[in-house]
Coordinates of C-alpha atoms in Angstrom, one line a residue:
M1 CA -70.2 -9.0 12.2
R2 CA -68.5 -12.7 13.8
V3 CA -70.2 -15.4 15.2
T4 CA -68.3 -16.7 18.5
A5 CA -69.0 -19.5 20.7
S6 CA -70.0 -19.5 24.0
W7 CA -67.6 -21.6 27.0
N8 CA -70.7 -23.4 27.4
R9 CA -70.8 -24.5 23.5
S10 CA -66.9 -25.6 24.0
I11 CA -67.4 -27.2 26.9
I12 CA -70.6 -29.3 25.4
K13 CA -69.0 -30.1 22.4
A14 CA -65.5 -31.3 24.2
F15 CA -67.6 -33.6 26.2
S16 CA -69.8 -35.0 23.8
W17 CA -66.3 -36.1 22.1
R18 CA -64.6 -36.8 24.9
V19 CA -67.4 -39.9 25.5
I20 CA -66.2 -40.8 21.9
A21 CA -62.7 -40.8 22.3
T22 CA -62.6 -42.3 26.0
L23 CA -64.6 -44.9 24.7
T24 CA -61.8 -45.9 22.0
T25 CA -59.1 -45.4 24.6
I26 CA -60.3 -47.6 27.1
V27 CA -60.9 -50.3 24.0
I28 CA -57.6 -50.1 23.0
A29 CA -56.0 -50.1 26.3
Y30 CA -58.2 -53.4 27.5
L31 CA -56.6 -54.6 24.3
I32 CA -52.5 -54.3 24.8
T33 CA -53.2 -55.4 28.3
G34 CA -56.1 -57.6 28.4
R35 CA -57.3 -56.1 32.0
I36 CA -60.6 -53.9 32.4
D37 CA -59.3 -52.6 36.1
I38 CA -56.4 -50.3 34.1
A39 CA -58.2 -49.9 30.8
L40 CA -61.2 -47.8 33.0
E41 CA -58.7 -46.0 35.0
I42 CA -56.5 -44.9 31.5
G43 CA -59.7 -44.2 30.1
V44 CA -61.0 -42.2 33.2
L45 CA -57.7 -40.3 33.9
E46 CA -57.4 -39.2 29.8
F47 CA -61.3 -38.0 29.9
F48 CA -60.9 -35.2 32.4
F49 CA -57.6 -34.1 31.5
K50 CA -58.3 -33.8 27.7
I51 CA -61.2 -32.1 28.0
M52 CA -59.6 -29.0 29.6
V53 CA -57.2 -29.1 26.9
Y54 CA -59.4 -29.7 24.0
A55 CA -61.5 -26.6 25.3
M56 CA -58.6 -24.2 25.2
H57 CA -57.8 -25.7 21.9
E58 CA -61.0 -24.2 21.0
K59 CA -61.1 -21.3 22.4
V60 CA -57.7 -20.3 20.6
W61 CA -59.3 -21.3 17.4
E62 CA -62.0 -19.2 17.7
K63 CA -58.9 -15.9 17.6
I64 CA -57.5 -17.5 14.5
T65 CA -59.3 -16.3 11.4
F66 CA -57.4 -18.5 8.7
G67 CA -60.0 -20.5 6.7
L68 CA -63.1 -18.2 7.2
K69 CA -64.8 -15.6 5.1
L70 CA -68.2 -13.6 5.9
E71 CA -70.0 -13.4 3.3
P72 CA -73.7 -11.7 2.9
I73 CA -76.5 -13.3 3.5
K74 CA -78.3 -13.8 0.1
K75 CA -82.9 -13.3 -0.5
K76 CA -84.6 -15.9 -2.0
G77 CA -85.0 -14.1 -5.5
N78 CA -82.8 -11.1 -5.2
K79 CA -80.4 -12.3 -8.2
E80 CA -76.8 -10.2 -6.9
K81 CA -74.8 -9.2 -9.9
N82 CA -71.1 -10.7 -9.6
S83 CA -69.3 -7.3 -9.0
S84 CA -66.2 -6.4 -6.9
A85 CA -68.7 -4.7 -4.3
N86 CA -70.9 -7.5 -3.3
K87 CA -67.8 -9.7 -2.8
M88 CA -66.7 -9.8 1.0
S89 CA -62.8 -10.5 2.1
P90 CA -61.7 -12.7 4.7
L91 CA -62.2 -11.9 8.5
T92 CA -59.2 -9.7 10.1

């Protein structure tokens, strides 16, 4: 079984990260320019552009199986023997 994320999840996750990253960008832009108006303009542009880029990046990585493993769910009190039959291979 493979778990996938919906577009809504990807958008909400991207939005929460963008808020943090945009505030950081605004602070850096203000420190460089000394002007809050320019810092805010840069932050607004950066926010909307990068949120969509991030969502697309997230969906691409959803299709990449590198580093993912499918493992069986262990029940309490159920001791599984360490055999090759119990080991699952990485997703392909």
